[in-house]
mmCIF file of C-alpha atoms and ligand atoms in Angstrom:
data_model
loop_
_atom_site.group_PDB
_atom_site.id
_atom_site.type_symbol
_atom_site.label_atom_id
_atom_site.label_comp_id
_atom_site.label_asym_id
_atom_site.label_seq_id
_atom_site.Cartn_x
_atom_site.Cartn_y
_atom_site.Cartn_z
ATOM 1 C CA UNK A 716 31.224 -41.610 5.119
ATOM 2 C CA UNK A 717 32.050 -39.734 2.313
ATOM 3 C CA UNK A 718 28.007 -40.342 0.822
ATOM 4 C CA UNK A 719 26.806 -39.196 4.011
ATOM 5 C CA UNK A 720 28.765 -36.353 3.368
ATOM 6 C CA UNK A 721 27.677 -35.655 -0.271
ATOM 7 C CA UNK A 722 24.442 -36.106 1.146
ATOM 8 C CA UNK A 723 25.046 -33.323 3.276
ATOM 9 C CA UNK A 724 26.396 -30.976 1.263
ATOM 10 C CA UNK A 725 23.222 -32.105 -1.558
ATOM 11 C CA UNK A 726 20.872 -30.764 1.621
ATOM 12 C CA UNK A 727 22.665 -27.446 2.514
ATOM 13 C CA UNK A 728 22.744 -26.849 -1.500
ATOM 14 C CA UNK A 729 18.885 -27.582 -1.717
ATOM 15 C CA UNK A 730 18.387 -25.366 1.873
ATOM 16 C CA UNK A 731 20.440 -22.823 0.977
ATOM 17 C CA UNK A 732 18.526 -22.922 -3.065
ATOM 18 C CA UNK A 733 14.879 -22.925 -1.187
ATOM 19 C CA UNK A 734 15.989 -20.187 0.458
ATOM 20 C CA UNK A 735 17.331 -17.701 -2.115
ATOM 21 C CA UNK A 736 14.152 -18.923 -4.254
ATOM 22 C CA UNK A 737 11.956 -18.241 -1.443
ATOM 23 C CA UNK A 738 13.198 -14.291 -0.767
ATOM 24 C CA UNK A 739 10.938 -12.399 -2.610
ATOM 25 C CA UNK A 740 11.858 -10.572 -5.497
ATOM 26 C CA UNK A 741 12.738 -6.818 -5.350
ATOM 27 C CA UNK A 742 11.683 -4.516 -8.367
ATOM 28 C CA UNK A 743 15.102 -2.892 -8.990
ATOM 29 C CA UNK A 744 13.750 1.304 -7.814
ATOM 30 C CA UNK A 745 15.639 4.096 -8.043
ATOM 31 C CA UNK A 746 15.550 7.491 -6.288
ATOM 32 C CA UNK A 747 14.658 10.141 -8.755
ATOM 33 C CA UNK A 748 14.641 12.815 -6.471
ATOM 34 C CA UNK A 749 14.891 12.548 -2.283
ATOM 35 C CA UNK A 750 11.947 10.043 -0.966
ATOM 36 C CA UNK A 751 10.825 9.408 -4.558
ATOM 37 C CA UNK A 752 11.454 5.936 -6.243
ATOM 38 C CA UNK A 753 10.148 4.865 -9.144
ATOM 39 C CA UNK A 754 10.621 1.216 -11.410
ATOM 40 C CA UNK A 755 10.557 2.422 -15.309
ATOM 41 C CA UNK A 756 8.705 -1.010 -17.092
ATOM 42 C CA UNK A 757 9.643 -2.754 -19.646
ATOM 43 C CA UNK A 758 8.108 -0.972 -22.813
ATOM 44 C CA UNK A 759 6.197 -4.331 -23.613
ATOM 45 C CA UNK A 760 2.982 -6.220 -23.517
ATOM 46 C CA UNK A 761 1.602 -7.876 -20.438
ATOM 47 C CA UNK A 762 3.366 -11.428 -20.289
ATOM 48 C CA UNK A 763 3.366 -14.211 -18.060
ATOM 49 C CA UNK A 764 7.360 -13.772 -18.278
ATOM 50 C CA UNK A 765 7.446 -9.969 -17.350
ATOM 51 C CA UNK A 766 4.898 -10.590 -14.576
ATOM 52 C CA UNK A 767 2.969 -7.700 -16.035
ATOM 53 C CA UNK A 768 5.892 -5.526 -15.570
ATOM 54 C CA UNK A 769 5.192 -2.676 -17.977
ATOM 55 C CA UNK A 770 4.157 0.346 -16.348
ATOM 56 C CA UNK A 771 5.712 2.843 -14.525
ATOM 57 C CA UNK A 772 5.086 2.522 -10.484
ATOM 58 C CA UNK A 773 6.388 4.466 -7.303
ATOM 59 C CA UNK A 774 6.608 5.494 -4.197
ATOM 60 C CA UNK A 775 7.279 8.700 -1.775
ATOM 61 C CA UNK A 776 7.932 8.520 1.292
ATOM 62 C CA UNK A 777 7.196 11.320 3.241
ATOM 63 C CA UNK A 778 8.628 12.147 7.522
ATOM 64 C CA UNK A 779 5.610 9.902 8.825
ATOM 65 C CA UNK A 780 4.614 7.854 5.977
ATOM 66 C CA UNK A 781 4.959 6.045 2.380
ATOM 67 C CA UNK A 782 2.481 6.514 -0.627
ATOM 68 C CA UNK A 783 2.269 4.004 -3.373
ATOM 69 C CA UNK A 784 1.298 5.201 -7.053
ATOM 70 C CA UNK A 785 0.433 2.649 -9.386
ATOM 71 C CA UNK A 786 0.255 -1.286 -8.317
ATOM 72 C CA UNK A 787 1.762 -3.015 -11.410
ATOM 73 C CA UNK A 788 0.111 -5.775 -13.638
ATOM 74 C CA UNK A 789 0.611 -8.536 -11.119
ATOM 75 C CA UNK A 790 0.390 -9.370 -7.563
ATOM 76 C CA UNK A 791 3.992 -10.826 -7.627
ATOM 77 C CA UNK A 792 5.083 -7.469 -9.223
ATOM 78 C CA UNK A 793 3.324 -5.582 -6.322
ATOM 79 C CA UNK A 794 4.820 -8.076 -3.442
ATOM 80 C CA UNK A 795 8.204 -6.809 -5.254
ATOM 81 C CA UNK A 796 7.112 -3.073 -4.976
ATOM 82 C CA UNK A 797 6.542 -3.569 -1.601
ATOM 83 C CA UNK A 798 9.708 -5.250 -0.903
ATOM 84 C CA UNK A 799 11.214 -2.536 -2.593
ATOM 85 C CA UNK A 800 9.991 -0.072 -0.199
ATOM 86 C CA UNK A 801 10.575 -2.274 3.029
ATOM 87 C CA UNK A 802 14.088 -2.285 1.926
ATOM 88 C CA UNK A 803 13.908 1.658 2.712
ATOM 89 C CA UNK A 804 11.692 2.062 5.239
ATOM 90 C CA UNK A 805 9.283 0.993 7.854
ATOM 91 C CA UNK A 806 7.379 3.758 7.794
ATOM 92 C CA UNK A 807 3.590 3.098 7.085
ATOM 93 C CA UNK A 808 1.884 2.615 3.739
ATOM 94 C CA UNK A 809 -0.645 5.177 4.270
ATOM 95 C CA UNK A 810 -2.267 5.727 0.823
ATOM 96 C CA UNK A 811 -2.219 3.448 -2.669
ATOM 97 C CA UNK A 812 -2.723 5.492 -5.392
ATOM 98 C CA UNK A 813 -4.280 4.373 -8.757
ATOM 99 C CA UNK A 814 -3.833 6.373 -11.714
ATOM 100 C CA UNK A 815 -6.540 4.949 -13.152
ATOM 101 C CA UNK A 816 -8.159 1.262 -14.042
ATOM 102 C CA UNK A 817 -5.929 -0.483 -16.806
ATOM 103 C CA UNK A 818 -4.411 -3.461 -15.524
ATOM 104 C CA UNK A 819 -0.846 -2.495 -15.945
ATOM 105 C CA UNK A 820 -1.727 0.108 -13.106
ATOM 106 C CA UNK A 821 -3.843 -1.541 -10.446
ATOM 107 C CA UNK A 822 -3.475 -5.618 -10.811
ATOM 108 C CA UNK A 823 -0.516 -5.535 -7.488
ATOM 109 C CA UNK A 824 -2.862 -3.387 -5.377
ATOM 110 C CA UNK A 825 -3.888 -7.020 -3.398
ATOM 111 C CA UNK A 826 -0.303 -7.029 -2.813
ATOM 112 C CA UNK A 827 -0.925 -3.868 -0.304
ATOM 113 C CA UNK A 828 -3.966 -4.718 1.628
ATOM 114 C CA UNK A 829 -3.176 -3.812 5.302
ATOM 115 C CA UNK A 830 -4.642 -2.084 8.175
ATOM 116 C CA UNK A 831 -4.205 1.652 7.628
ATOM 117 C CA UNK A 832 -3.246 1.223 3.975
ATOM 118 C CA UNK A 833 -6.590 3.944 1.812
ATOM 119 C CA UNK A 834 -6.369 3.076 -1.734
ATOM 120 C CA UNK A 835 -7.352 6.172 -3.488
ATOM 121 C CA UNK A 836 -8.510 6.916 -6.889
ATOM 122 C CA UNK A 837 -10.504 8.939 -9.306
ATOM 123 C CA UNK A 838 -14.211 9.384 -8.652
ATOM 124 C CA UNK A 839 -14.802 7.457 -11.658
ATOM 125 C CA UNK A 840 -11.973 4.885 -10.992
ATOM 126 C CA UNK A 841 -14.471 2.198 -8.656
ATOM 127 C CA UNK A 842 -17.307 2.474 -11.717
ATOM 128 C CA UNK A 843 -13.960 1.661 -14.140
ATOM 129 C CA UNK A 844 -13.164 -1.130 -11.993
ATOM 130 C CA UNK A 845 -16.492 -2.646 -11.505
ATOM 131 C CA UNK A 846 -17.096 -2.735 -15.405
ATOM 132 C CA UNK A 847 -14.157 -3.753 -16.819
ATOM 133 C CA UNK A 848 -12.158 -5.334 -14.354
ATOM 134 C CA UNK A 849 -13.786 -8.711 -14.575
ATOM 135 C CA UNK A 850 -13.187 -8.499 -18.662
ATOM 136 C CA UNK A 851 -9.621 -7.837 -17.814
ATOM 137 C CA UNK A 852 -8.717 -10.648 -15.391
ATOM 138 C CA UNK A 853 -10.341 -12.897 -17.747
ATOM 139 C CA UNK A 854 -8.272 -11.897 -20.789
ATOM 140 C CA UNK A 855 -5.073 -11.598 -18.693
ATOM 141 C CA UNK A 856 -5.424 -14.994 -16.973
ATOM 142 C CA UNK A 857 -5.797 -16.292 -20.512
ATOM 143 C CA UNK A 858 -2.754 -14.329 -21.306
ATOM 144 C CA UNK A 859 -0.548 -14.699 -18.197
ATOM 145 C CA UNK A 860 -1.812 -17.736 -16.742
ATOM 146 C CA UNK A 861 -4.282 -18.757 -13.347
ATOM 147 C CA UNK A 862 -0.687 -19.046 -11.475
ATOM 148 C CA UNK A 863 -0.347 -14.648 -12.067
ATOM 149 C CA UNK A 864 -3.742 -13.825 -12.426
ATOM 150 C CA UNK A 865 -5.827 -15.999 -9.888
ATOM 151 C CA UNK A 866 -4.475 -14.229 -7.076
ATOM 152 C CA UNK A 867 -5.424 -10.465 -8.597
ATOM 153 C CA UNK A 868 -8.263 -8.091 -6.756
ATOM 154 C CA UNK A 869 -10.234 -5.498 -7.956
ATOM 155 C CA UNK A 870 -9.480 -3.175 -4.913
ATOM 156 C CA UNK A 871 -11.918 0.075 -5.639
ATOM 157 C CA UNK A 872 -10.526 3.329 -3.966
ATOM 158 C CA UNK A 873 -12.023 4.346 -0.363
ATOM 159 C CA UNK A 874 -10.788 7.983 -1.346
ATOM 160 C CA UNK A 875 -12.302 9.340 -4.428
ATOM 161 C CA UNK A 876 -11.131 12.632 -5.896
ATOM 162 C CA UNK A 877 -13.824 14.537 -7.282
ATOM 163 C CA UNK A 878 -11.446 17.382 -8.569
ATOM 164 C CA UNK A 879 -8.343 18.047 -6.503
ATOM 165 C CA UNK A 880 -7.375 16.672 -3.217
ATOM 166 C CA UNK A 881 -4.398 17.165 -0.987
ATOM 167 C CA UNK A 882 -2.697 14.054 0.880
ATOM 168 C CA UNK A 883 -0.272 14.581 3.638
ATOM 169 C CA UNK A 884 2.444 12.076 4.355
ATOM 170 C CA UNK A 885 4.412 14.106 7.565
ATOM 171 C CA UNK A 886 5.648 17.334 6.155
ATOM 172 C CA UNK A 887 5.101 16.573 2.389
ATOM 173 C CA UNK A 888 1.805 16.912 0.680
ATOM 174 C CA UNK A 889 0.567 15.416 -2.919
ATOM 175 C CA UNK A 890 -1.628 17.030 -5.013
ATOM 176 C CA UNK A 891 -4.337 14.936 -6.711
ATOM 177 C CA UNK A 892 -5.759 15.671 -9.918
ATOM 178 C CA UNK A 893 -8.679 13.507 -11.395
ATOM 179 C CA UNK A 894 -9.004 14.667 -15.112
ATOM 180 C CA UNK A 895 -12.102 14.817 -17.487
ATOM 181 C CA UNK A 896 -12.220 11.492 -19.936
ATOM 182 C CA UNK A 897 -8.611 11.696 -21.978
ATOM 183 C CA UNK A 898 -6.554 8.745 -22.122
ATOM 184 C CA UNK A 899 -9.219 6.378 -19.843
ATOM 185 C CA UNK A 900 -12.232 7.805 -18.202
ATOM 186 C CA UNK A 901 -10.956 7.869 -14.159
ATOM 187 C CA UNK A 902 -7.122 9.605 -15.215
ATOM 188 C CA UNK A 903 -5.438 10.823 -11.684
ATOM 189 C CA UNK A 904 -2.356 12.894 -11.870
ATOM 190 C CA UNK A 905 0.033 12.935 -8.195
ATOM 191 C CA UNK A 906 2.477 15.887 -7.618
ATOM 192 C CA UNK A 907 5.284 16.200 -5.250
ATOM 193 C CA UNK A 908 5.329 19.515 -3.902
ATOM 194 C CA UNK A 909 8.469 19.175 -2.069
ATOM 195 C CA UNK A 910 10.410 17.538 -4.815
ATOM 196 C CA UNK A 911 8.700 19.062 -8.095
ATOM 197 C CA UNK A 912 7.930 15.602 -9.366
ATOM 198 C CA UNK A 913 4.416 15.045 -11.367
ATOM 199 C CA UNK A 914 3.451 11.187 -11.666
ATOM 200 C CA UNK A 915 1.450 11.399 -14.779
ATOM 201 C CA UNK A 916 -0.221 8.247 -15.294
ATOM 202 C CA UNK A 917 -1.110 7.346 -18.660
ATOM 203 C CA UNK A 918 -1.826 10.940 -19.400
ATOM 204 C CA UNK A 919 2.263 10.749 -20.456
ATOM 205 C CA UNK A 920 3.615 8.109 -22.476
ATOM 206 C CA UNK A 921 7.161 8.464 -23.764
ATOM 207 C CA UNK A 922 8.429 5.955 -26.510
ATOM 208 C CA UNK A 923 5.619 3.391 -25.783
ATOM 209 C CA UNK A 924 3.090 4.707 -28.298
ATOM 210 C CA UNK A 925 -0.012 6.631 -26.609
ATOM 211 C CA UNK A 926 -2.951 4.429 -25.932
ATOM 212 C CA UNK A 927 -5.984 5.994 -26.479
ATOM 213 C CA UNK A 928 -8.837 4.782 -24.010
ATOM 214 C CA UNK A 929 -10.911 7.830 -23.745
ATOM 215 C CA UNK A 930 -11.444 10.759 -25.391
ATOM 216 C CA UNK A 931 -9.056 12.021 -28.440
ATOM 217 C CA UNK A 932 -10.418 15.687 -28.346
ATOM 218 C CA UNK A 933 -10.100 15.304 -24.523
ATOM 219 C CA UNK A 934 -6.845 14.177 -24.356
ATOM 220 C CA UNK A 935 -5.766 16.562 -26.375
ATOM 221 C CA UNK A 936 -7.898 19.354 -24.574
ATOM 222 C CA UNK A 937 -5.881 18.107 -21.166
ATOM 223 C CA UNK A 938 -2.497 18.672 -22.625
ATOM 224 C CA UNK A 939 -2.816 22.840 -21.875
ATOM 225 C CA UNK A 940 -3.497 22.034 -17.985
ATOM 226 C CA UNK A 941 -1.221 19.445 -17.950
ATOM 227 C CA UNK A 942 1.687 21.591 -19.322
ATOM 228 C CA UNK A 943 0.436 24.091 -16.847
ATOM 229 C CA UNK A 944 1.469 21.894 -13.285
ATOM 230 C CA UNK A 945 4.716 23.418 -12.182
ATOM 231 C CA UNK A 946 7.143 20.609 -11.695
ATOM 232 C CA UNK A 947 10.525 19.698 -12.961
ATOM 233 C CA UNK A 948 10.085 16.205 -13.758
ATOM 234 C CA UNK A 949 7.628 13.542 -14.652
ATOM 235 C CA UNK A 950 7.224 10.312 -14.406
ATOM 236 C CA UNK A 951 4.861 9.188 -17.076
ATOM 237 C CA UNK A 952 3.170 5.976 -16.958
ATOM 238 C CA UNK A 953 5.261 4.321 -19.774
ATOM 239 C CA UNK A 954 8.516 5.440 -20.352
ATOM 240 C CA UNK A 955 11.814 7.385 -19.231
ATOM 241 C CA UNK A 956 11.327 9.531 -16.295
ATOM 242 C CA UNK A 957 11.970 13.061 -18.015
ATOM 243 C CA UNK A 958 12.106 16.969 -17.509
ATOM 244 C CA UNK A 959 8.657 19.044 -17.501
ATOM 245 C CA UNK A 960 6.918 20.034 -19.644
ATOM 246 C CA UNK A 961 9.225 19.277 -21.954
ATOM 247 C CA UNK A 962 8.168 15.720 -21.971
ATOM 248 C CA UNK A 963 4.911 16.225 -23.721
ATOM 249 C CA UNK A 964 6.036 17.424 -27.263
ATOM 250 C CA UNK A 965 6.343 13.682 -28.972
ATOM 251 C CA UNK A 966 2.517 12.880 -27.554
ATOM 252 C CA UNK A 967 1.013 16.179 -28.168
ATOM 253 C CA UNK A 968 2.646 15.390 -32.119
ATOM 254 C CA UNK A 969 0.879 12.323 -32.045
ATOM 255 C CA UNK A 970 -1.891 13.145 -30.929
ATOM 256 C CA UNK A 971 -2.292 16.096 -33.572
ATOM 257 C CA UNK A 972 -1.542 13.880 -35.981
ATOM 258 C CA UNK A 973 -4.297 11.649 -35.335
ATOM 259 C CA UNK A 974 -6.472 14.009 -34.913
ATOM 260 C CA UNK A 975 -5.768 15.316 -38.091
ATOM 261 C CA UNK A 976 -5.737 12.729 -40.176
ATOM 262 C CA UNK A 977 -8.579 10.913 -39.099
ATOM 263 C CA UNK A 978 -10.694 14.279 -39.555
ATOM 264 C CA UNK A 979 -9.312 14.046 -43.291
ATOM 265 C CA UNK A 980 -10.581 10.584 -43.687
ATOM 266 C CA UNK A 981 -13.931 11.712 -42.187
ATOM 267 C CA UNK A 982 -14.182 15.060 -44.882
ATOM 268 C CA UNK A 983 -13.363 12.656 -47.697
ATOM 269 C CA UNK A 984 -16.049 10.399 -46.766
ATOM 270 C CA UNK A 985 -14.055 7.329 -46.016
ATOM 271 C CA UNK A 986 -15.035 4.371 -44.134
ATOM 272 C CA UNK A 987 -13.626 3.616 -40.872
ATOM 273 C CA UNK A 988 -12.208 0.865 -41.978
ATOM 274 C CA UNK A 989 -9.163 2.858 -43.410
ATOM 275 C CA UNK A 990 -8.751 4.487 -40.138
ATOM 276 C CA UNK A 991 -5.840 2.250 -39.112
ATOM 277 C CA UNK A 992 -3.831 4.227 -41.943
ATOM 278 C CA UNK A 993 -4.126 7.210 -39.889
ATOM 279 C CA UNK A 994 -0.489 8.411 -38.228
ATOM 280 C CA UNK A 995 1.400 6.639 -40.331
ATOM 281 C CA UNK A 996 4.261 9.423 -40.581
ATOM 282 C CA UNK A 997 4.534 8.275 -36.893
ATOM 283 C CA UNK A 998 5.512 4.707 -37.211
ATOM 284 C CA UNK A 999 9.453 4.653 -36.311
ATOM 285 C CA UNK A 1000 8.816 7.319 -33.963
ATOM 286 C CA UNK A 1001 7.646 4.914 -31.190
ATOM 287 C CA UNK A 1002 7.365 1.631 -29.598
ATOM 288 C CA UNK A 1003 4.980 -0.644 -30.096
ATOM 289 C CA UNK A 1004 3.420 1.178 -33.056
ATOM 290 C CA UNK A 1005 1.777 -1.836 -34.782
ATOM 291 C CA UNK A 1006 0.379 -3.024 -31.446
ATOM 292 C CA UNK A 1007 -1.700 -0.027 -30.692
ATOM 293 C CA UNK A 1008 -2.169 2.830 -33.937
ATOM 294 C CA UNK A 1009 -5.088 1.274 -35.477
ATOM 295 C CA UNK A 1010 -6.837 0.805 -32.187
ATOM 296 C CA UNK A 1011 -6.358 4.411 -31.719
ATOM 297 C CA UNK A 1012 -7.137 5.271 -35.066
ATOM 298 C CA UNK A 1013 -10.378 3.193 -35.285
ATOM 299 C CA UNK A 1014 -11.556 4.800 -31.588
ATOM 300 C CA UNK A 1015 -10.655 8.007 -32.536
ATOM 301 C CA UNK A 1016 -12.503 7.627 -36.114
ATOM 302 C CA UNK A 1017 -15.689 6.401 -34.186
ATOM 303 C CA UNK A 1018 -15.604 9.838 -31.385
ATOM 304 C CA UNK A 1019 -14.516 12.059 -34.494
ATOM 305 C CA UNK A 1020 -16.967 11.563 -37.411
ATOM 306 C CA UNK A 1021 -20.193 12.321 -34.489
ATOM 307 C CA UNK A 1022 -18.378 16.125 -34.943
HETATM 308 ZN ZN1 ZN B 34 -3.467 3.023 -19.217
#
């Protein structure tokens, strides 16, 4: 009898275990201004143990219905996204955004395939996708594992902003903005008209060192019309959710810096194999220094000394 009974009690245990377990994770949101949510990553690399956590994602949800920016770097991060937003609504998912094609950005976007759900993205963003997306998922499931990555798609856009393009959720509109090659070469900024808020993408980083995919000179060209959206916050792609445009000073430093120095290496004749000494007054201003300056440096050295 009392067996039986531990037996019992062993069951519920494992029924009521297999249950918790099964629930799916919730990425912990919160509302930055009314109907926008964001999750602030981890300022990290990609890892099978943060699921790929590390960007920035969000969502607004407008009187009729929701729009996603930004995916996450795994399809377990994006079922948690979506959870998220179930948890405050059941209004539609009308529109996945993509700020552009790193993986940090787009890998949950399988996560939101539905009926009525338009992924939207940069003109240039399906191109991005289509030539480096199959480099990524290889490196990542290397990375992460087949269990993370296996289940990744490369979902191109359906909507393609050329230049500027207005998306209406019920009595709040976004602005789109696709920008010329800066940080990648398909950059998408979202605005909030109704609450001031500017999702930057990777245009904005904030403590996680600037990664420099693109263009240096057009990256730093951007910065003018970037300062120029009128809103009161951003949400960069990596990094606190701050006010705007204060927000850009520590990148536009960096940037200047990098600029500079590397065209100093160039005048002196120096190869570009010194280039990863460039910025070095920066180091200790950021996260992740070591793990992305010389890359920067060396790209930047290659687009700089054709000047
Ligand atoms: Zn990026």
């Amino acid at each position: 009898m009392v067996s039986r009974l531990i037996i019992l009690i062993m069951v519920w245990a494992l029924t009521l275990g297999g249950v918790v377990h099964a629930a799916p994770e919730t990425l912990e949101v919160s509302e930055i201004a009314p109907g926008v949510f964001v999750y602030i990553g981890q300022t990290a690399l990609m890892t099978a143990g943060n699921d790929g956590a590390i960007a920035n994602v969000g969502f607004i949800i407008g009187d009729d219905a929701v729009a996603v920016v930004d995916t996450g770097g795994s399809v377990r991060e994006g079922r948690a996204l979506l959870a998220a937003i179930r948890a405050r609504t059941d209004k539609p998912i009308r529109y996945v955004i993509n700020t552009h094609a790193h993986p940090d950005h787009v890998f949950g976007n399988a996560a939101f395939q539905a009926d009525g759900t338009s992924f939207v993205g940069a003109k240039n963003l399906p191109r991005a996708l289509a030539v480096r997306g199959p480099h990524y998922i290889e490196a990542f499931r290397r990375l992460m594992g087949p269990e993370l990555i296996d289940e990744v798609r490369l979902i191109a856009p359906s909507i393609l902003v050329e230049d500027r393009m207005s998306l209406d959720l019920g009595g709040r509109s976004l602005t789109l903005k696709a920008w010329s090659t800066a940080h990648s070469d398909c950059d998408l900024t979202v605005s909030d008209d109704r609450s001031r808020t500017l999702f930057a993408g990777d245009l904005v980083f904030l403590r996680h060192i600037p990664v420099m995919d693109g263009s240096l000179r057009g990256w730093i060209g951007d910065l003018g019309g970037l300062a120029a959206i009128g809103a009161d916050r951003v949400v960069p792609g990596h990094g606190p959710v701050s006010p705007w445009p204060l927000a850009l000073s520590d990148e536009r430093r960096y940037l200047d810096t990098l600029a500079h120095d590397i065209s100093g290496l160039i005048k002196a004749g120096k190869p570009i194999s010194e280039a990863a000494g460039a910025a070095q007054s920066e180091r200790g201003k950021w996260e992740l220094f070591d793990d992305y300056n010389a890359r920067n440096a060396t790209a930047a050295f290659s687009e700089l000394e054709w000047e």
